PDB file of C-alpha atoms in Angstrom:
ATOM      1  CA  MET A   1      12.766 -19.636 -14.122  1.00  0.00           C
ATOM      2  CA  ILE A   2      13.303 -17.006 -11.441  1.00  0.00           C
ATOM      3  CA  ASN A   3      17.047 -16.466 -11.157  1.00  0.00           C
ATOM      4  CA  GLN A   4      17.282 -14.762  -7.805  1.00  0.00           C
ATOM      5  CA  ASN A   5      17.347 -15.712  -4.185  1.00  0.00           C
ATOM      6  CA  LEU A   6      13.794 -15.853  -2.910  1.00  0.00           C
ATOM      7  CA  ARG A   7      12.963 -16.276   0.765  1.00  0.00           C
ATOM      8  CA  ILE A   8       9.760 -18.288   1.167  1.00  0.00           C
ATOM      9  CA  LEU A   9       7.897 -19.093   4.368  1.00  0.00           C
ATOM     10  CA  ILE A  10       5.646 -22.121   3.954  1.00  0.00           C
ATOM     11  CA  VAL A  11       2.921 -22.448   6.601  1.00  0.00           C
ATOM     12  CA  GLU A  12       1.730 -26.049   6.458  1.00  0.00           C
ATOM     13  CA  ASP A  13       0.905 -28.717   9.002  1.00  0.00           C
ATOM     14  CA  LEU A  14       1.223 -31.796   6.737  1.00  0.00           C
ATOM     15  CA  VAL A  15       4.804 -32.925   6.173  1.00  0.00           C
ATOM     16  CA  SER A  16       3.946 -34.549   2.838  1.00  0.00           C
ATOM     17  CA  ASP A  17       2.417 -31.316   1.483  1.00  0.00           C
ATOM     18  CA  THR A  18       5.377 -29.327   2.777  1.00  0.00           C
ATOM     19  CA  ILE A  19       7.810 -31.518   0.821  1.00  0.00           C
ATOM     20  CA  LEU A  20       5.636 -31.297  -2.295  1.00  0.00           C
ATOM     21  CA  LEU A  21       5.405 -27.486  -2.026  1.00  0.00           C
ATOM     22  CA  GLN A  22       9.182 -27.221  -1.624  1.00  0.00           C
ATOM     23  CA  ARG A  23       9.670 -29.281  -4.785  1.00  0.00           C
ATOM     24  CA  GLN A  24       7.214 -27.090  -6.685  1.00  0.00           C
ATOM     25  CA  PHE A  25       9.114 -23.928  -5.763  1.00  0.00           C
ATOM     26  CA  GLU A  26      12.419 -25.548  -6.715  1.00  0.00           C
ATOM     27  CA  LYS A  27      11.030 -26.133 -10.218  1.00  0.00           C
ATOM     28  CA  PHE A  28      10.906 -22.423 -11.037  1.00  0.00           C
ATOM     29  CA  VAL A  29      13.054 -20.600  -8.442  1.00  0.00           C
ATOM     30  CA  SER A  30      16.782 -21.128  -8.895  1.00  0.00           C
ATOM     31  CA  GLU A  31      17.762 -20.399  -5.296  1.00  0.00           C
ATOM     32  CA  PRO A  32      14.774 -20.661  -2.962  1.00  0.00           C
ATOM     33  CA  GLU A  33      15.498 -20.239   0.716  1.00  0.00           C
ATOM     34  CA  ILE A  34      12.573 -21.960   2.398  1.00  0.00           C
ATOM     35  CA  ARG A  35      11.499 -22.024   6.024  1.00  0.00           C
ATOM     36  CA  ILE A  36       8.615 -24.151   7.262  1.00  0.00           C
ATOM     37  CA  SER A  37       6.179 -23.361  10.069  1.00  0.00           C
ATOM     38  CA  ASP A  38       3.177 -25.195  11.439  1.00  0.00           C
ATOM     39  CA  LYS A  39       2.362 -22.854  14.361  1.00  0.00           C
ATOM     40  CA  LEU A  40       1.178 -19.257  14.340  1.00  0.00           C
ATOM     41  CA  SER A  41       3.763 -18.264  16.954  1.00  0.00           C
ATOM     42  CA  ASN A  42       6.514 -19.613  14.668  1.00  0.00           C
ATOM     43  CA  VAL A  43       5.040 -17.649  11.762  1.00  0.00           C
ATOM     44  CA  ARG A  44       5.297 -14.463  13.796  1.00  0.00           C
ATOM     45  CA  TYR A  45       8.876 -15.278  14.729  1.00  0.00           C
ATOM     46  CA  ALA A  46       9.823 -16.081  11.125  1.00  0.00           C
ATOM     47  CA  LEU A  47       8.345 -12.820   9.894  1.00  0.00           C
ATOM     48  CA  LYS A  48      10.738 -10.961  12.197  1.00  0.00           C
ATOM     49  CA  ASP A  49      13.771 -13.252  12.041  1.00  0.00           C
ATOM     50  CA  PHE A  50      13.691 -14.877   8.567  1.00  0.00           C
ATOM     51  CA  ILE A  51      11.970 -11.903   6.851  1.00  0.00           C
ATOM     52  CA  PRO A  52      10.458 -13.761   3.876  1.00  0.00           C
ATOM     53  CA  ASP A  53       9.800 -12.309   0.435  1.00  0.00           C
ATOM     54  CA  LEU A  54       6.679 -14.453   0.222  1.00  0.00           C
ATOM     55  CA  VAL A  55       4.423 -16.437   2.570  1.00  0.00           C
ATOM     56  CA  CYS A  56       2.524 -19.505   1.316  1.00  0.00           C
ATOM     57  CA  THR A  57      -0.029 -20.976   3.642  1.00  0.00           C
ATOM     58  CA  ASP A  58      -2.629 -23.693   3.738  1.00  0.00           C
ATOM     59  CA  TYR A  59      -6.103 -22.557   4.762  1.00  0.00           C
ATOM     60  CA  ASP A  60      -7.035 -25.041   7.491  1.00  0.00           C
ATOM     61  CA  LEU A  61      -4.216 -25.575   9.962  1.00  0.00           C
ATOM     62  CA  VAL A  62      -4.213 -27.055  13.442  1.00  0.00           C
ATOM     63  CA  GLY A  63      -5.402 -24.278  15.736  1.00  0.00           C
ATOM     64  CA  PHE A  64      -5.492 -21.456  13.181  1.00  0.00           C
ATOM     65  CA  THR A  65      -6.363 -20.545   9.581  1.00  0.00           C
ATOM     66  CA  ALA A  66      -4.874 -18.649   6.661  1.00  0.00           C
ATOM     67  CA  ILE A  67      -6.805 -15.581   7.851  1.00  0.00           C
ATOM     68  CA  ASP A  68      -4.738 -15.652  11.070  1.00  0.00           C
ATOM     69  CA  VAL A  69      -1.549 -15.903   8.997  1.00  0.00           C
ATOM     70  CA  ILE A  70      -2.635 -12.992   6.792  1.00  0.00           C
ATOM     71  CA  ASN A  71      -3.424 -10.888   9.867  1.00  0.00           C
ATOM     72  CA  ALA A  72      -0.019 -11.690  11.387  1.00  0.00           C
ATOM     73  CA  VAL A  73       1.716 -10.664   8.173  1.00  0.00           C
ATOM     74  CA  LYS A  74      -0.292  -7.424   8.007  1.00  0.00           C
ATOM     75  CA  GLU A  75       0.641  -6.673  11.620  1.00  0.00           C
ATOM     76  CA  ILE A  76       4.364  -7.417  11.330  1.00  0.00           C
ATOM     77  CA  GLU A  77       5.303  -6.789   7.692  1.00  0.00           C
ATOM     78  CA  PRO A  78       2.322  -5.630   5.621  1.00  0.00           C
ATOM     79  CA  SER A  79       4.222  -5.509   2.327  1.00  0.00           C
ATOM     80  CA  THR A  80       4.928  -9.259   2.388  1.00  0.00           C
ATOM     81  CA  PRO A  81       2.585 -11.053  -0.032  1.00  0.00           C
ATOM     82  CA  VAL A  82       0.639 -14.119   1.084  1.00  0.00           C
ATOM     83  CA  ILE A  83      -0.548 -16.879  -1.245  1.00  0.00           C
ATOM     84  CA  VAL A  84      -3.048 -19.387   0.085  1.00  0.00           C
ATOM     85  CA  ILE A  85      -2.477 -22.884  -1.315  1.00  0.00           C
ATOM     86  CA  THR A  86      -5.081 -25.299  -0.068  1.00  0.00           C
ATOM     87  CA  GLY A  87      -7.233 -28.280  -0.771  1.00  0.00           C
ATOM     88  CA  THR A  88     -10.144 -27.056   1.306  1.00  0.00           C
ATOM     89  CA  LEU A  89     -10.949 -23.801  -0.404  1.00  0.00           C
ATOM     90  CA  ASN A  90     -13.850 -25.012  -2.535  1.00  0.00           C
ATOM     91  CA  ASN A  91     -16.254 -22.406  -1.213  1.00  0.00           C
ATOM     92  CA  GLU A  92     -16.363 -19.213  -3.315  1.00  0.00           C
ATOM     93  CA  GLU A  93     -17.403 -17.150  -0.315  1.00  0.00           C
ATOM     94  CA  LEU A  94     -14.410 -18.389   1.630  1.00  0.00           C
ATOM     95  CA  ALA A  95     -12.103 -17.706  -1.320  1.00  0.00           C
ATOM     96  CA  ALA A  96     -13.416 -14.154  -1.529  1.00  0.00           C
ATOM     97  CA  LYS A  97     -12.903 -13.724   2.236  1.00  0.00           C
ATOM     98  CA  VAL A  98      -9.270 -14.801   1.882  1.00  0.00           C
ATOM     99  CA  ILE A  99      -8.624 -12.314  -0.940  1.00  0.00           C
ATOM    100  CA  LEU A 100     -10.482  -9.527   0.862  1.00  0.00           C
ATOM    101  CA  SER A 101      -8.402 -10.265   3.966  1.00  0.00           C
ATOM    102  CA  GLY A 102      -5.285  -9.412   1.999  1.00  0.00           C
ATOM    103  CA  ALA A 103      -4.037 -12.577   0.243  1.00  0.00           C
ATOM    104  CA  SER A 104      -2.200 -11.936  -3.010  1.00  0.00           C
ATOM    105  CA  GLY A 105      -3.685 -15.080  -4.458  1.00  0.00           C
ATOM    106  CA  TYR A 106      -4.977 -18.540  -3.770  1.00  0.00           C
ATOM    107  CA  LEU A 107      -4.537 -21.866  -5.459  1.00  0.00           C
ATOM    108  CA  LEU A 108      -6.007 -25.293  -4.976  1.00  0.00           C
ATOM    109  CA  LYS A 109      -3.753 -28.247  -4.267  1.00  0.00           C
ATOM    110  CA  ASN A 110      -5.736 -30.414  -6.710  1.00  0.00           C
ATOM    111  CA  ASP A 111      -2.828 -31.500  -9.054  1.00  0.00           C
ATOM    112  CA  ILE A 112      -0.050 -30.514  -6.731  1.00  0.00           C
ATOM    113  CA  SER A 113       2.604 -32.001  -9.027  1.00  0.00           C
ATOM    114  CA  ASN A 114       1.859 -29.229 -11.567  1.00  0.00           C
ATOM    115  CA  LEU A 115       1.285 -26.491  -9.015  1.00  0.00           C
ATOM    116  CA  HIS A 116       4.479 -24.725 -10.135  1.00  0.00           C
ATOM    117  CA  LYS A 117       2.809 -23.834 -13.452  1.00  0.00           C
ATOM    118  CA  ARG A 118       0.129 -21.900 -11.573  1.00  0.00           C
ATOM    119  CA  LEU A 119       2.453 -20.550  -8.892  1.00  0.00           C
ATOM    120  CA  GLU A 120       5.166 -19.127 -11.130  1.00  0.00           C
ATOM    121  CA  PRO A 121       3.056 -16.337 -12.707  1.00  0.00           C
ATOM    122  CA  LEU A 122       1.854 -15.255  -9.266  1.00  0.00           C
ATOM    123  CA  VAL A 123       5.405 -15.132  -7.919  1.00  0.00           C
ATOM    124  CA  GLN A 124       6.673 -13.327 -11.043  1.00  0.00           C
ATOM    125  CA  ASP A 125       3.954 -10.705 -10.538  1.00  0.00           C
ATOM    126  CA  ILE A 126       4.967 -10.310  -6.890  1.00  0.00           C
ATOM    127  CA  ILE A 127       8.602  -9.797  -7.901  1.00  0.00           C
ATOM    128  CA  VAL A 128       7.648  -7.174 -10.505  1.00  0.00           C
ATOM    129  CA  LYS A 129       5.541  -5.262  -7.956  1.00  0.00           C
ATOM    130  CA  LYS A 130       8.368  -5.427  -5.396  1.00  0.00           C
ATOM    131  CA  GLN A 131      10.850  -4.120  -7.977  1.00  0.00           C
ATOM    132  CA  LYS A 132       8.540  -1.221  -8.848  1.00  0.00           C
ATOM    133  CA  THR A 133       8.309  -0.328  -5.162  1.00  0.00           C
ATOM    134  CA  LEU A 134      12.102  -0.483  -4.815  1.00  0.00           C
ATOM    135  CA  ASP A 135      12.527   1.689  -7.917  1.00  0.00           C
ATOM    136  CA  LYS A 136      10.111   4.250  -6.503  1.00  0.00           C
ATOM    137  CA  LEU A 137      11.945   4.286  -3.156  1.00  0.00           C
ATOM    138  CA  ASN A 138      15.275   4.701  -4.955  1.00  0.00           C
ATOM    139  CA  GLU A 139      13.858   7.621  -6.936  1.00  0.00           C
ATOM    140  CA  LEU A 140      12.692   9.260  -3.730  1.00  0.00           C
ATOM    141  CA  LYS A 141      16.114   8.702  -2.181  1.00  0.00           C
ATOM    142  CA  LEU A 142      17.804  10.395  -5.145  1.00  0.00           C
ATOM    143  CA  ARG A 143      15.369  13.336  -4.960  1.00  0.00           C
ATOM    144  CA  ARG A 144      16.017  13.678  -1.230  1.00  0.00           C
ATOM    145  CA  GLU A 145      19.799  13.654  -1.770  1.00  0.00           C
ATOM    146  CA  GLU A 146      19.503  16.317  -4.501  1.00  0.00           C
ATOM    147  CA  LEU A 147      17.331  18.537  -2.288  1.00  0.00           C
ATOM    148  CA  ARG A 148      19.736  18.151   0.611  1.00  0.00           C
ATOM    149  CA  ARG A 149      22.617  19.103  -1.688  1.00  0.00           C
ATOM    150  CA  ILE A 150      20.737  22.213  -2.838  1.00  0.00           C
ATOM    151  CA  HIS A 151      19.827  23.006   0.757  1.00  0.00           C
ATOM    152  CA  GLU A 152      23.469  22.814   1.815  1.00  0.00           C
ATOM    153  CA  ILE A 153      24.549  25.063  -1.067  1.00  0.00           C
ATOM    154  CA  LEU A 154      21.953  27.642  -0.080  1.00  0.00           C
ATOM    155  CA  LYS A 155      22.909  27.481   3.601  1.00  0.00           C
ATOM    156  CA  SER A 156      26.536  27.927   2.667  1.00  0.00           C
ATOM    157  CA  ALA A 157      25.717  30.888   0.452  1.00  0.00           C
ATOM    158  CA  ALA A 158      23.637  32.497   3.220  1.00  0.00           C
ATOM    159  CA  ARG A 159      26.535  32.259   5.665  1.00  0.00           C
ATOM    160  CA  THR A 160      29.015  34.114   3.438  1.00  0.00           C
ATOM    161  CA  ASP A 161      29.946  37.645   4.323  1.00  0.00           C
ATOM    162  CA  GLU A 162      27.767  39.354   1.796  1.00  0.00           C
ATOM    163  CA  LYS A 163      27.705  43.119   1.784  1.00  0.00           C
ATOM    164  CA  ASP A 164      24.317  42.964   0.105  1.00  0.00           C
ATOM    165  CA  LEU A 165      21.846  42.522   2.941  1.00  0.00           C
ATOM    166  CA  LYS A 166      18.916  41.870   0.518  1.00  0.00           C
ATOM    167  CA  LEU A 167      20.745  38.874  -0.992  1.00  0.00           C
ATOM    168  CA  LYS A 168      21.351  37.411   2.484  1.00  0.00           C
ATOM    169  CA  GLU A 169      17.680  37.947   3.368  1.00  0.00           C
ATOM    170  CA  TYR A 170      16.685  36.198   0.153  1.00  0.00           C
ATOM    171  CA  TYR A 171      18.911  33.163   0.952  1.00  0.00           C
ATOM    172  CA  ASP A 172      17.533  33.030   4.484  1.00  0.00           C
ATOM    173  CA  LYS A 173      13.965  33.086   3.135  1.00  0.00           C
ATOM    174  CA  VAL A 174      14.705  30.292   0.628  1.00  0.00           C
ATOM    175  CA  ILE A 175      16.335  28.155   3.355  1.00  0.00           C
ATOM    176  CA  GLN A 176      13.422  28.709   5.695  1.00  0.00           C
ATOM    177  CA  ASP A 177      10.954  27.761   2.931  1.00  0.00           C
ATOM    178  CA  LEU A 178      12.956  24.602   2.151  1.00  0.00           C
ATOM    179  CA  ASP A 179      13.124  23.684   5.831  1.00  0.00           C
ATOM    180  CA  GLU A 180       9.364  24.073   6.208  1.00  0.00           C
ATOM    181  CA  ASN A 181       8.402  22.245   2.999  1.00  0.00           C
ATOM    182  CA  ILE A 182      11.094  19.659   2.364  1.00  0.00           C
ATOM    183  CA  SER A 183       8.974  16.740   3.579  1.00  0.00           C
ATOM    184  CA  SER A 184       6.263  17.559   1.039  1.00  0.00           C
ATOM    185  CA  PHE A 185       8.726  16.901  -1.786  1.00  0.00           C
ATOM    186  CA  PHE A 186       8.913  13.226  -0.819  1.00  0.00           C
ATOM    187  CA  ARG A 187       5.227  12.389  -0.737  1.00  0.00           C
ATOM    188  CA  VAL A 188       4.235   9.870  -3.378  1.00  0.00           C
TER     189      VAL A 188
END
């Protein structure tokens, strides 16, 4: 059971499958916040307004495909994972195309009442990857704050009325070097 709020965008054009997918998510996510879309324009809007943690899409939809959904996600919010859940993805070449296009996974709807057993590990993996990314960003933020603190200390020391001109020159050189190279400290 995933015990956190998870925002899920389901892209599906069959009402019956939409209801079944919602039920499957509710079996392993304690607080799913689900939005449904059956049009590509609504998907684009939801990516900006709803900002999902995960997008699940059928492959064949009226007027567009999962590839279009994946491309929209890449364009608007590339870090959002997409899982293709479909009954029409029996072609290995098509499955490979979906994964190569950027899907995080794909599942067949064949036994949709037990889909949650196949979905949960994929979603758990997505959550773990997201947490690792957040941890890395937090580490970078802490490094940046520490460098800024050091930078401010050095700037303050350089401004003091020092009788020793060489010490002031040294501080000025260190500050200049930090100013020029501070962005390189944050590259991952």
